[in-house]
């Protein structure tokens, strides 16, 4: 099956964001992917960008940088919609980029929260249903993980009377952190020009 253009866009944005992480970071570490998985992703979606793989060693890109990272990967994969390998890659990428300090859509290199919601609708439909109130995605993920552990993080039993409602459900406005690759960039494997 040919790669989906929206999926290609998602990965291009994430790669552009990881490349912008700065010196000392490797692409595998920035994306939470093993060298083997990254090679498979690049080969499938960006065959003209094999130069991204130059010098890649078998580092521990898919190791865990935080205790909750494997739990978030698992949460995502338990709710995958299509059984695609892209969903395995996205689960790793989302769990790694969720450790960033910005809105998740920004740290994924996307242009808006709408792109992240579209990603979730396409690949993790079960979580979209669980997030019927449209909570901020990062908040929602960690609230789900805390619930599983029996940890109470909410200040109120009811969102409608909770003082934190703005933190959980407020707008996730902001500017994109990296320039979004165009379709022409993608066709030519030129998203690295956004560094
Ligand atoms: S608004 Fe309050 S009750 Fe609702 S999810 Fe957030 S912290 Fe929990």
Short mmCIF file of N, CA and C and ligand atoms in Angstrom, two decimals:
data_model
loop_
_atom_site.label_atom_id
_atom_site.label_comp_id
_atom_site.label_asym_id
_atom_site.label_seq_id
_atom_site.Cartn_x
_atom_site.Cartn_y
_atom_site.Cartn_z
N UNK A 1 0.85 -1.20 0.00
CA UNK A 1 0.00 0.00 0.00
C UNK A 1 0.89 1.26 0.00
N UNK A 2 0.54 2.20 -0.88
CA UNK A 2 1.35 3.43 -0.97
C UNK A 2 1.21 4.25 0.31
N UNK A 3 2.28 4.94 0.71
CA UNK A 3 2.20 5.78 1.92
C UNK A 3 1.14 6.85 1.77
N UNK A 4 0.45 7.13 2.84
CA UNK A 4 -0.59 8.15 2.84
C UNK A 4 0.04 9.54 2.92
N UNK A 5 -0.43 10.51 2.10
CA UNK A 5 0.18 11.85 2.10
C UNK A 5 0.08 12.56 3.46
N UNK A 6 -1.02 12.34 4.17
CA UNK A 6 -1.13 13.00 5.49
C UNK A 6 -0.12 12.40 6.47
N UNK A 7 0.03 11.09 6.43
CA UNK A 7 1.03 10.46 7.30
C UNK A 7 2.43 10.98 6.96
N UNK A 8 2.69 11.11 5.67
CA UNK A 8 3.99 11.62 5.25
C UNK A 8 4.20 13.03 5.79
N UNK A 9 3.16 13.83 5.74
CA UNK A 9 3.22 15.19 6.29
C UNK A 9 3.52 15.14 7.79
N UNK A 10 2.84 14.26 8.51
CA UNK A 10 3.07 14.15 9.97
C UNK A 10 4.52 13.81 10.27
N UNK A 11 5.05 12.84 9.54
CA UNK A 11 6.44 12.44 9.82
C UNK A 11 7.43 13.51 9.40
N UNK A 12 7.14 14.18 8.29
CA UNK A 12 8.04 15.26 7.86
C UNK A 12 8.09 16.37 8.91
N UNK A 13 6.93 16.71 9.46
CA UNK A 13 6.88 17.75 10.50
C UNK A 13 7.67 17.31 11.74
N UNK A 14 7.48 16.06 12.14
CA UNK A 14 8.17 15.56 13.34
C UNK A 14 9.68 15.53 13.10
N UNK A 15 10.09 15.12 11.91
CA UNK A 15 11.53 15.09 11.60
C UNK A 15 12.09 16.51 11.61
N UNK A 16 11.36 17.44 11.00
CA UNK A 16 11.83 18.84 10.99
C UNK A 16 11.96 19.36 12.42
N UNK A 17 11.01 19.01 13.28
CA UNK A 17 11.07 19.47 14.67
C UNK A 17 12.25 18.83 15.40
N UNK A 18 12.48 17.54 15.15
CA UNK A 18 13.59 16.86 15.82
C UNK A 18 14.94 17.41 15.35
N UNK A 19 15.01 17.73 14.05
CA UNK A 19 16.26 18.31 13.53
C UNK A 19 16.53 19.68 14.14
N UNK A 20 15.46 20.36 14.53
CA UNK A 20 15.61 21.70 15.11
C UNK A 20 15.89 21.63 16.62
N UNK A 21 15.98 20.45 17.18
CA UNK A 21 16.21 20.33 18.63
C UNK A 21 17.57 20.87 19.05
N UNK A 22 18.49 20.91 18.09
CA UNK A 22 19.77 21.51 18.42
C UNK A 22 20.90 20.50 18.42
N UNK A 23 22.12 21.03 18.55
CA UNK A 23 23.29 20.18 18.49
C UNK A 23 23.30 19.17 19.65
N UNK A 24 23.90 18.04 19.38
CA UNK A 24 23.98 17.02 20.43
C UNK A 24 22.82 16.06 20.41
N UNK A 25 21.74 16.45 19.71
CA UNK A 25 20.59 15.56 19.61
C UNK A 25 20.71 14.71 18.35
N UNK A 26 20.36 13.49 18.45
CA UNK A 26 20.30 12.67 17.23
C UNK A 26 18.84 12.58 16.81
N UNK A 27 18.65 12.27 15.55
CA UNK A 27 17.28 12.17 15.03
C UNK A 27 16.53 11.02 15.71
N UNK A 28 17.22 9.93 15.97
CA UNK A 28 16.57 8.81 16.64
C UNK A 28 16.12 9.21 18.05
N UNK A 29 16.97 9.92 18.75
CA UNK A 29 16.62 10.35 20.11
C UNK A 29 15.47 11.35 20.07
N UNK A 30 15.52 12.27 19.12
CA UNK A 30 14.47 13.28 19.02
C UNK A 30 13.11 12.68 18.69
N UNK A 31 13.12 11.54 18.01
CA UNK A 31 11.86 10.92 17.59
C UNK A 31 11.48 9.71 18.44
N UNK A 32 12.39 9.28 19.31
CA UNK A 32 12.08 8.10 20.12
C UNK A 32 12.03 6.82 19.31
N UNK A 33 12.77 6.80 18.21
CA UNK A 33 12.77 5.63 17.32
C UNK A 33 14.14 4.96 17.31
N UNK A 34 14.16 3.65 17.17
CA UNK A 34 15.43 2.96 16.97
C UNK A 34 15.96 3.31 15.58
N UNK A 35 17.25 3.09 15.39
CA UNK A 35 17.85 3.36 14.07
C UNK A 35 17.17 2.51 13.00
N UNK A 36 16.81 1.30 13.38
CA UNK A 36 16.16 0.38 12.43
C UNK A 36 14.78 0.93 12.02
N UNK A 37 14.02 1.39 12.99
CA UNK A 37 12.68 1.92 12.70
C UNK A 37 12.78 3.21 11.88
N UNK A 38 13.75 4.06 12.23
CA UNK A 38 13.89 5.31 11.48
C UNK A 38 14.27 5.01 10.03
N UNK A 39 15.14 4.04 9.83
CA UNK A 39 15.52 3.67 8.46
C UNK A 39 14.30 3.17 7.69
N UNK A 40 13.46 2.39 8.36
CA UNK A 40 12.26 1.88 7.69
C UNK A 40 11.30 3.03 7.36
N UNK A 41 11.16 3.98 8.28
CA UNK A 41 10.27 5.13 8.06
C UNK A 41 10.76 5.98 6.89
N UNK A 42 12.07 6.29 6.91
CA UNK A 42 12.63 7.11 5.84
C UNK A 42 12.51 6.38 4.49
N UNK A 43 12.81 5.09 4.51
CA UNK A 43 12.73 4.32 3.27
C UNK A 43 11.32 4.29 2.70
N UNK A 44 10.34 4.26 3.57
CA UNK A 44 8.95 4.17 3.10
C UNK A 44 8.39 5.53 2.69
N UNK A 45 8.67 6.56 3.49
CA UNK A 45 8.03 7.86 3.24
C UNK A 45 8.93 8.87 2.54
N UNK A 46 10.24 8.74 2.71
CA UNK A 46 11.14 9.75 2.16
C UNK A 46 12.37 9.10 1.51
N UNK A 47 12.14 8.27 0.51
CA UNK A 47 13.28 7.54 -0.06
C UNK A 47 14.35 8.46 -0.65
N UNK A 48 13.98 9.72 -0.97
CA UNK A 48 15.00 10.64 -1.51
C UNK A 48 15.82 11.30 -0.40
N UNK A 49 15.49 10.98 0.83
CA UNK A 49 16.19 11.62 1.96
C UNK A 49 17.02 10.63 2.74
N UNK A 50 17.56 9.64 2.05
CA UNK A 50 18.34 8.62 2.76
C UNK A 50 19.58 9.23 3.42
N UNK A 51 19.95 10.45 2.99
CA UNK A 51 21.12 11.10 3.61
C UNK A 51 20.87 11.34 5.10
N UNK A 52 19.61 11.39 5.51
CA UNK A 52 19.31 11.57 6.94
C UNK A 52 19.84 10.42 7.77
N UNK A 53 20.06 9.30 7.11
CA UNK A 53 20.49 8.11 7.85
C UNK A 53 22.01 8.02 7.94
N UNK A 54 22.69 8.93 7.24
CA UNK A 54 24.16 8.88 7.24
C UNK A 54 24.69 9.02 8.67
N UNK A 55 25.60 8.14 9.01
CA UNK A 55 26.23 8.24 10.33
C UNK A 55 25.37 7.75 11.47
N UNK A 56 24.19 7.27 11.17
CA UNK A 56 23.33 6.79 12.26
C UNK A 56 23.92 5.52 12.85
N UNK A 57 24.12 5.54 14.13
CA UNK A 57 24.60 4.31 14.77
C UNK A 57 23.42 3.69 15.50
N UNK A 58 23.64 2.51 15.98
CA UNK A 58 22.56 1.82 16.70
C UNK A 58 22.46 2.39 18.11
N UNK A 59 22.11 3.69 18.19
CA UNK A 59 21.99 4.30 19.52
C UNK A 59 20.66 3.88 20.15
N UNK A 60 20.38 4.41 21.31
CA UNK A 60 19.19 3.97 22.01
C UNK A 60 18.06 4.97 21.85
N UNK A 61 17.78 5.31 20.61
CA UNK A 61 16.73 6.29 20.35
C UNK A 61 15.39 5.88 20.89
N UNK A 62 15.14 4.58 20.94
CA UNK A 62 13.84 4.14 21.43
C UNK A 62 13.90 3.70 22.89
N UNK A 63 14.99 4.03 23.57
CA UNK A 63 15.01 3.83 25.02
C UNK A 63 14.07 4.83 25.67
N UNK A 64 13.98 4.81 26.97
CA UNK A 64 13.02 5.71 27.63
C UNK A 64 13.74 6.86 28.31
N UNK A 65 13.26 8.07 28.08
CA UNK A 65 13.82 9.25 28.72
C UNK A 65 13.04 9.64 29.97
N UNK A 66 11.88 9.03 30.15
CA UNK A 66 11.05 9.32 31.32
C UNK A 66 10.23 8.07 31.64
N UNK A 67 9.91 7.87 32.93
CA UNK A 67 9.22 6.64 33.31
C UNK A 67 7.87 6.47 32.61
N UNK A 68 7.22 7.60 32.28
CA UNK A 68 5.88 7.48 31.69
C UNK A 68 5.90 7.23 30.19
N UNK A 69 7.10 7.33 29.59
CA UNK A 69 7.15 7.22 28.13
C UNK A 69 6.65 5.87 27.61
N UNK A 70 7.11 4.74 28.17
CA UNK A 70 6.58 3.46 27.66
C UNK A 70 5.10 3.30 27.93
N UNK A 71 4.61 3.88 29.01
CA UNK A 71 3.17 3.79 29.31
C UNK A 71 2.35 4.55 28.27
N UNK A 72 2.86 5.70 27.86
CA UNK A 72 2.13 6.48 26.85
C UNK A 72 2.16 5.77 25.49
N UNK A 73 3.31 5.18 25.16
CA UNK A 73 3.36 4.38 23.92
C UNK A 73 2.29 3.29 23.97
N UNK A 74 2.23 2.60 25.09
CA UNK A 74 1.27 1.49 25.21
C UNK A 74 -0.16 1.99 25.12
N UNK A 75 -0.45 3.11 25.79
CA UNK A 75 -1.80 3.67 25.74
C UNK A 75 -2.21 3.95 24.29
N UNK A 76 -1.30 4.55 23.56
CA UNK A 76 -1.59 4.87 22.15
C UNK A 76 -1.80 3.59 21.35
N UNK A 77 -0.90 2.64 21.51
CA UNK A 77 -0.99 1.43 20.69
C UNK A 77 -2.21 0.57 21.04
N UNK A 78 -2.65 0.65 22.28
CA UNK A 78 -3.88 -0.08 22.64
C UNK A 78 -5.10 0.49 21.92
N UNK A 79 -4.98 1.72 21.45
CA UNK A 79 -6.12 2.38 20.80
C UNK A 79 -5.85 2.67 19.33
N UNK A 80 -4.90 1.97 18.74
CA UNK A 80 -4.60 2.23 17.33
C UNK A 80 -5.80 1.83 16.47
N UNK A 81 -5.97 2.54 15.37
CA UNK A 81 -7.18 2.36 14.55
C UNK A 81 -6.98 1.38 13.42
N UNK A 82 -5.79 1.33 12.84
CA UNK A 82 -5.65 0.65 11.55
C UNK A 82 -4.64 -0.49 11.54
N UNK A 83 -3.92 -0.66 12.61
CA UNK A 83 -2.92 -1.73 12.63
C UNK A 83 -1.75 -1.48 11.69
N UNK A 84 -1.47 -0.22 11.40
CA UNK A 84 -0.37 0.12 10.49
C UNK A 84 0.94 0.27 11.25
N UNK A 85 2.03 0.01 10.53
CA UNK A 85 3.33 0.23 11.15
C UNK A 85 3.51 1.71 11.47
N UNK A 86 2.86 2.58 10.68
CA UNK A 86 2.92 4.02 10.94
C UNK A 86 2.44 4.33 12.37
N UNK A 87 1.49 3.56 12.85
CA UNK A 87 0.96 3.82 14.20
C UNK A 87 1.98 3.43 15.27
N UNK A 88 2.78 2.42 14.98
CA UNK A 88 3.86 2.09 15.92
C UNK A 88 4.88 3.22 15.95
N UNK A 89 5.23 3.73 14.78
CA UNK A 89 6.18 4.84 14.73
C UNK A 89 5.60 6.08 15.41
N UNK A 90 4.34 6.36 15.12
CA UNK A 90 3.72 7.55 15.72
C UNK A 90 3.62 7.43 17.24
N UNK A 91 3.35 6.24 17.74
CA UNK A 91 3.26 6.07 19.19
C UNK A 91 4.61 6.42 19.84
N UNK A 92 5.70 6.00 19.19
CA UNK A 92 7.02 6.34 19.72
C UNK A 92 7.27 7.84 19.60
N UNK A 93 6.95 8.38 18.44
CA UNK A 93 7.22 9.81 18.21
C UNK A 93 6.40 10.67 19.17
N UNK A 94 5.13 10.38 19.31
CA UNK A 94 4.27 11.19 20.19
C UNK A 94 4.75 11.09 21.64
N UNK A 95 5.06 9.85 22.09
CA UNK A 95 5.50 9.69 23.48
C UNK A 95 6.80 10.44 23.74
N UNK A 96 7.69 10.49 22.74
CA UNK A 96 8.94 11.22 22.93
C UNK A 96 8.73 12.73 22.87
N UNK A 97 7.97 13.19 21.89
CA UNK A 97 7.78 14.64 21.74
C UNK A 97 6.89 15.20 22.86
N UNK A 98 6.09 14.34 23.49
CA UNK A 98 5.25 14.78 24.61
C UNK A 98 6.09 15.17 25.82
N UNK A 99 7.38 14.82 25.80
CA UNK A 99 8.27 15.22 26.90
C UNK A 99 8.74 16.66 26.74
N UNK A 100 8.43 17.27 25.61
CA UNK A 100 8.84 18.66 25.37
C UNK A 100 8.04 19.63 26.22
N UNK A 101 8.49 20.87 26.22
CA UNK A 101 7.89 21.87 27.11
C UNK A 101 6.74 22.64 26.47
N UNK A 102 6.55 22.46 25.19
CA UNK A 102 5.56 23.28 24.47
C UNK A 102 4.26 22.50 24.31
N UNK A 103 3.28 23.12 23.63
CA UNK A 103 2.10 22.35 23.28
C UNK A 103 2.56 21.14 22.47
N UNK A 104 1.87 20.03 22.62
CA UNK A 104 2.29 18.82 21.90
C UNK A 104 2.31 19.05 20.39
N UNK A 105 1.31 19.76 19.87
CA UNK A 105 1.29 19.98 18.41
C UNK A 105 2.52 20.76 17.98
N UNK A 106 2.99 21.67 18.84
CA UNK A 106 4.20 22.43 18.49
C UNK A 106 5.43 21.53 18.50
N UNK A 107 5.56 20.71 19.53
CA UNK A 107 6.74 19.86 19.62
C UNK A 107 6.73 18.74 18.59
N UNK A 108 5.57 18.49 18.00
CA UNK A 108 5.50 17.54 16.88
C UNK A 108 5.80 18.23 15.55
N UNK A 109 6.04 19.54 15.60
CA UNK A 109 6.37 20.28 14.38
C UNK A 109 5.15 20.59 13.53
N UNK A 110 3.95 20.41 14.08
CA UNK A 110 2.73 20.62 13.30
C UNK A 110 2.40 22.11 13.24
N UNK A 111 1.45 22.44 12.36
CA UNK A 111 1.11 23.85 12.18
C UNK A 111 0.01 24.31 13.14
N UNK A 112 -0.75 23.38 13.69
CA UNK A 112 -1.83 23.78 14.60
C UNK A 112 -2.31 22.54 15.36
N UNK A 113 -3.10 22.80 16.39
CA UNK A 113 -3.69 21.70 17.14
C UNK A 113 -4.63 20.88 16.26
N UNK A 114 -5.19 21.51 15.25
CA UNK A 114 -6.12 20.80 14.37
C UNK A 114 -5.42 19.62 13.68
N UNK A 115 -4.15 19.80 13.34
CA UNK A 115 -3.39 18.71 12.71
C UNK A 115 -3.24 17.54 13.68
N UNK A 116 -2.98 17.87 14.96
CA UNK A 116 -2.83 16.81 15.95
C UNK A 116 -4.16 16.08 16.15
N UNK A 117 -5.24 16.82 16.18
CA UNK A 117 -6.56 16.18 16.33
C UNK A 117 -6.85 15.30 15.12
N UNK A 118 -6.45 15.74 13.93
CA UNK A 118 -6.65 14.92 12.73
C UNK A 118 -5.81 13.65 12.81
N UNK A 119 -4.60 13.78 13.31
CA UNK A 119 -3.75 12.60 13.52
C UNK A 119 -4.46 11.61 14.45
N UNK A 120 -4.98 12.14 15.55
CA UNK A 120 -5.63 11.26 16.53
C UNK A 120 -6.88 10.61 15.92
N UNK A 121 -7.64 11.36 15.16
CA UNK A 121 -8.85 10.78 14.55
C UNK A 121 -8.50 9.67 13.57
N UNK A 122 -7.42 9.86 12.85
CA UNK A 122 -7.05 8.87 11.83
C UNK A 122 -6.44 7.61 12.44
N UNK A 123 -5.61 7.80 13.47
CA UNK A 123 -4.82 6.65 13.93
C UNK A 123 -5.16 6.14 15.32
N UNK A 124 -5.80 6.97 16.14
CA UNK A 124 -6.06 6.53 17.51
C UNK A 124 -7.50 6.90 17.90
N UNK A 125 -8.41 6.39 17.11
CA UNK A 125 -9.82 6.77 17.23
C UNK A 125 -10.38 6.50 18.62
N UNK A 126 -9.95 5.41 19.23
CA UNK A 126 -10.48 5.07 20.55
C UNK A 126 -10.19 6.14 21.58
N UNK A 127 -9.04 6.78 21.46
CA UNK A 127 -8.70 7.85 22.40
C UNK A 127 -9.51 9.11 22.10
N UNK A 128 -9.84 9.33 20.84
CA UNK A 128 -10.68 10.48 20.50
C UNK A 128 -12.06 10.31 21.15
N UNK A 129 -12.55 9.08 21.14
CA UNK A 129 -13.85 8.85 21.78
C UNK A 129 -13.76 9.07 23.28
N UNK A 130 -12.66 8.63 23.87
CA UNK A 130 -12.50 8.83 25.32
C UNK A 130 -12.34 10.30 25.68
N UNK A 131 -11.78 11.06 24.74
CA UNK A 131 -11.57 12.49 24.99
C UNK A 131 -12.72 13.31 24.39
N UNK A 132 -13.92 12.91 24.73
CA UNK A 132 -15.10 13.56 24.17
C UNK A 132 -15.21 15.04 24.51
N UNK A 133 -14.60 15.44 25.63
CA UNK A 133 -14.66 16.86 26.03
C UNK A 133 -13.58 17.70 25.38
N UNK A 134 -12.77 17.09 24.51
CA UNK A 134 -11.70 17.78 23.79
C UNK A 134 -10.69 18.42 24.74
N UNK A 135 -10.28 17.64 25.72
CA UNK A 135 -9.21 18.10 26.62
C UNK A 135 -7.92 18.25 25.82
N UNK A 136 -7.04 19.12 26.28
CA UNK A 136 -5.73 19.22 25.64
C UNK A 136 -5.11 17.83 25.60
N UNK A 137 -4.51 17.48 24.47
CA UNK A 137 -4.09 16.10 24.30
C UNK A 137 -3.05 15.66 25.33
N UNK A 138 -2.08 16.48 25.61
CA UNK A 138 -1.04 16.04 26.56
C UNK A 138 -1.66 15.85 27.95
N UNK A 139 -2.51 16.79 28.34
CA UNK A 139 -3.22 16.65 29.62
C UNK A 139 -4.03 15.37 29.65
N UNK A 140 -4.72 15.13 28.54
CA UNK A 140 -5.58 13.95 28.46
C UNK A 140 -4.74 12.67 28.60
N UNK A 141 -3.63 12.60 27.90
CA UNK A 141 -2.80 11.39 27.98
C UNK A 141 -2.38 11.12 29.43
N UNK A 142 -1.84 12.15 30.07
CA UNK A 142 -1.31 11.93 31.41
C UNK A 142 -2.42 11.68 32.42
N UNK A 143 -3.59 12.24 32.17
CA UNK A 143 -4.72 11.95 33.06
C UNK A 143 -5.13 10.49 32.92
N UNK A 144 -5.09 9.98 31.70
CA UNK A 144 -5.41 8.56 31.49
C UNK A 144 -4.38 7.67 32.20
N UNK A 145 -3.11 8.03 32.09
CA UNK A 145 -2.08 7.21 32.72
C UNK A 145 -2.21 7.27 34.24
N UNK A 146 -2.52 8.45 34.78
CA UNK A 146 -2.70 8.56 36.24
C UNK A 146 -3.89 7.74 36.70
N UNK A 147 -4.95 7.78 35.95
CA UNK A 147 -6.13 6.97 36.30
C UNK A 147 -5.78 5.50 36.38
N UNK A 148 -4.99 5.05 35.41
CA UNK A 148 -4.61 3.63 35.40
C UNK A 148 -3.82 3.25 36.64
N UNK A 149 -3.04 4.22 37.10
CA UNK A 149 -2.22 3.95 38.28
C UNK A 149 -2.98 4.23 39.57
N UNK A 150 -4.22 4.69 39.42
CA UNK A 150 -5.02 5.01 40.60
C UNK A 150 -4.59 6.28 41.29
N UNK A 151 -3.90 7.13 40.52
CA UNK A 151 -3.43 8.40 41.09
C UNK A 151 -4.46 9.48 40.80
N UNK A 152 -4.90 10.17 41.84
CA UNK A 152 -5.89 11.24 41.65
C UNK A 152 -5.16 12.55 41.41
N UNK A 153 -5.30 13.12 40.23
CA UNK A 153 -4.64 14.40 39.95
C UNK A 153 -5.63 15.54 39.86
N UNK A 154 -6.91 15.21 39.78
CA UNK A 154 -7.92 16.25 39.63
C UNK A 154 -8.22 16.92 40.97
N UNK A 155 -8.42 18.23 40.90
CA UNK A 155 -8.75 18.97 42.11
C UNK A 155 -10.22 18.91 42.43
N UNK A 156 -10.99 18.39 41.51
CA UNK A 156 -12.44 18.37 41.68
C UNK A 156 -12.99 17.11 41.03
N UNK A 157 -14.09 16.58 41.52
CA UNK A 157 -14.69 15.42 40.86
C UNK A 157 -15.39 15.78 39.56
N UNK A 158 -15.52 17.05 39.30
CA UNK A 158 -16.31 17.50 38.15
C UNK A 158 -15.60 18.66 37.46
N UNK A 159 -15.33 18.50 36.18
CA UNK A 159 -14.61 19.56 35.45
C UNK A 159 -15.36 20.90 35.49
N UNK A 160 -16.66 20.86 35.49
CA UNK A 160 -17.43 22.10 35.38
C UNK A 160 -17.24 23.02 36.58
N UNK A 161 -16.85 22.44 37.70
CA UNK A 161 -16.66 23.29 38.89
C UNK A 161 -15.19 23.30 39.32
N UNK A 162 -14.33 22.90 38.45
CA UNK A 162 -12.90 22.80 38.79
C UNK A 162 -12.16 24.09 38.43
N UNK A 163 -11.28 24.51 39.30
CA UNK A 163 -10.50 25.72 39.06
C UNK A 163 -9.50 25.54 37.93
N UNK A 164 -9.18 24.30 37.60
CA UNK A 164 -8.16 24.03 36.57
C UNK A 164 -8.75 23.84 35.18
N UNK A 165 -10.03 24.15 35.03
CA UNK A 165 -10.66 23.85 33.74
C UNK A 165 -9.95 24.55 32.58
N UNK A 166 -9.45 25.75 32.83
CA UNK A 166 -8.74 26.47 31.77
C UNK A 166 -7.43 25.79 31.39
N UNK A 167 -6.79 25.16 32.36
CA UNK A 167 -5.53 24.47 32.08
C UNK A 167 -5.76 23.19 31.28
N UNK A 168 -6.87 22.54 31.57
CA UNK A 168 -7.13 21.25 30.91
C UNK A 168 -7.79 21.41 29.55
N UNK A 169 -8.62 22.45 29.42
CA UNK A 169 -9.42 22.55 28.20
C UNK A 169 -9.18 23.84 27.41
N UNK A 170 -8.33 24.71 27.91
CA UNK A 170 -8.17 26.00 27.25
C UNK A 170 -7.58 25.87 25.85
N UNK A 171 -7.62 26.97 25.14
CA UNK A 171 -7.09 27.00 23.78
C UNK A 171 -5.59 26.70 23.81
N UNK A 172 -5.12 26.05 22.81
CA UNK A 172 -3.68 25.77 22.69
C UNK A 172 -3.12 26.61 21.56
N UNK A 173 -3.27 27.91 21.73
CA UNK A 173 -2.79 28.82 20.71
C UNK A 173 -1.27 28.89 20.72
N UNK A 174 -0.72 29.38 19.65
CA UNK A 174 0.72 29.56 19.57
C UNK A 174 1.18 29.48 18.13
N UNK A 175 2.43 29.79 17.96
CA UNK A 175 3.01 29.75 16.62
C UNK A 175 3.70 28.41 16.42
N UNK A 176 3.73 27.98 15.17
CA UNK A 176 4.47 26.77 14.84
C UNK A 176 5.95 27.00 15.15
N UNK A 177 6.62 25.97 15.66
CA UNK A 177 8.03 26.11 16.03
C UNK A 177 8.96 25.89 14.84
N UNK A 178 8.49 25.17 13.85
CA UNK A 178 9.29 24.97 12.63
C UNK A 178 8.39 25.21 11.43
N UNK A 179 9.00 25.59 10.32
CA UNK A 179 8.22 25.79 9.11
C UNK A 179 7.71 24.44 8.61
N UNK A 180 6.44 24.41 8.27
CA UNK A 180 5.86 23.16 7.79
C UNK A 180 6.34 22.85 6.38
N UNK A 181 6.80 21.64 6.13
CA UNK A 181 7.24 21.29 4.77
C UNK A 181 6.07 21.36 3.80
N UNK A 182 6.32 21.85 2.60
CA UNK A 182 5.27 21.90 1.58
C UNK A 182 5.19 20.55 0.87
N UNK A 183 4.12 20.37 0.08
CA UNK A 183 4.00 19.12 -0.67
C UNK A 183 5.17 18.96 -1.63
N UNK A 184 5.62 20.07 -2.20
CA UNK A 184 6.76 20.00 -3.11
C UNK A 184 8.02 19.57 -2.35
N UNK A 185 8.19 20.13 -1.14
CA UNK A 185 9.33 19.71 -0.31
C UNK A 185 9.29 18.21 -0.08
N UNK A 186 8.09 17.74 0.26
CA UNK A 186 7.96 16.32 0.58
C UNK A 186 8.30 15.46 -0.62
N UNK A 187 7.80 15.87 -1.78
CA UNK A 187 8.05 15.08 -2.99
C UNK A 187 9.54 14.98 -3.28
N UNK A 188 10.26 16.06 -2.95
CA UNK A 188 11.69 16.08 -3.23
C UNK A 188 12.54 15.66 -2.03
N UNK A 189 11.89 15.34 -0.93
CA UNK A 189 12.67 14.98 0.26
C UNK A 189 13.45 16.14 0.81
N UNK A 190 12.84 17.37 0.72
CA UNK A 190 13.60 18.58 1.08
C UNK A 190 13.21 19.14 2.44
N UNK A 191 12.55 18.38 3.29
CA UNK A 191 12.10 18.96 4.55
C UNK A 191 13.25 19.34 5.45
N UNK A 192 14.43 18.77 5.16
CA UNK A 192 15.57 19.14 6.00
C UNK A 192 16.00 20.57 5.75
N UNK A 193 15.46 21.21 4.70
CA UNK A 193 15.79 22.61 4.46
C UNK A 193 15.20 23.51 5.53
N UNK A 194 14.30 22.97 6.35
CA UNK A 194 13.68 23.78 7.39
C UNK A 194 14.50 23.87 8.66
N UNK A 195 15.67 23.28 8.66
CA UNK A 195 16.50 23.34 9.87
C UNK A 195 16.81 24.77 10.23
S1 LIG B 1 -10.66 20.43 34.82
FE1 LIG B 1 -10.21 19.71 36.91
S2 LIG B 1 -11.54 17.90 37.16
FE2 LIG B 1 -11.44 18.32 34.96
S3 LIG B 1 -9.73 17.06 34.20
FE3 LIG B 1 -8.88 19.07 34.68
S4 LIG B 1 -8.11 18.91 36.79
FE4 LIG B 1 -9.53 17.17 36.44
#
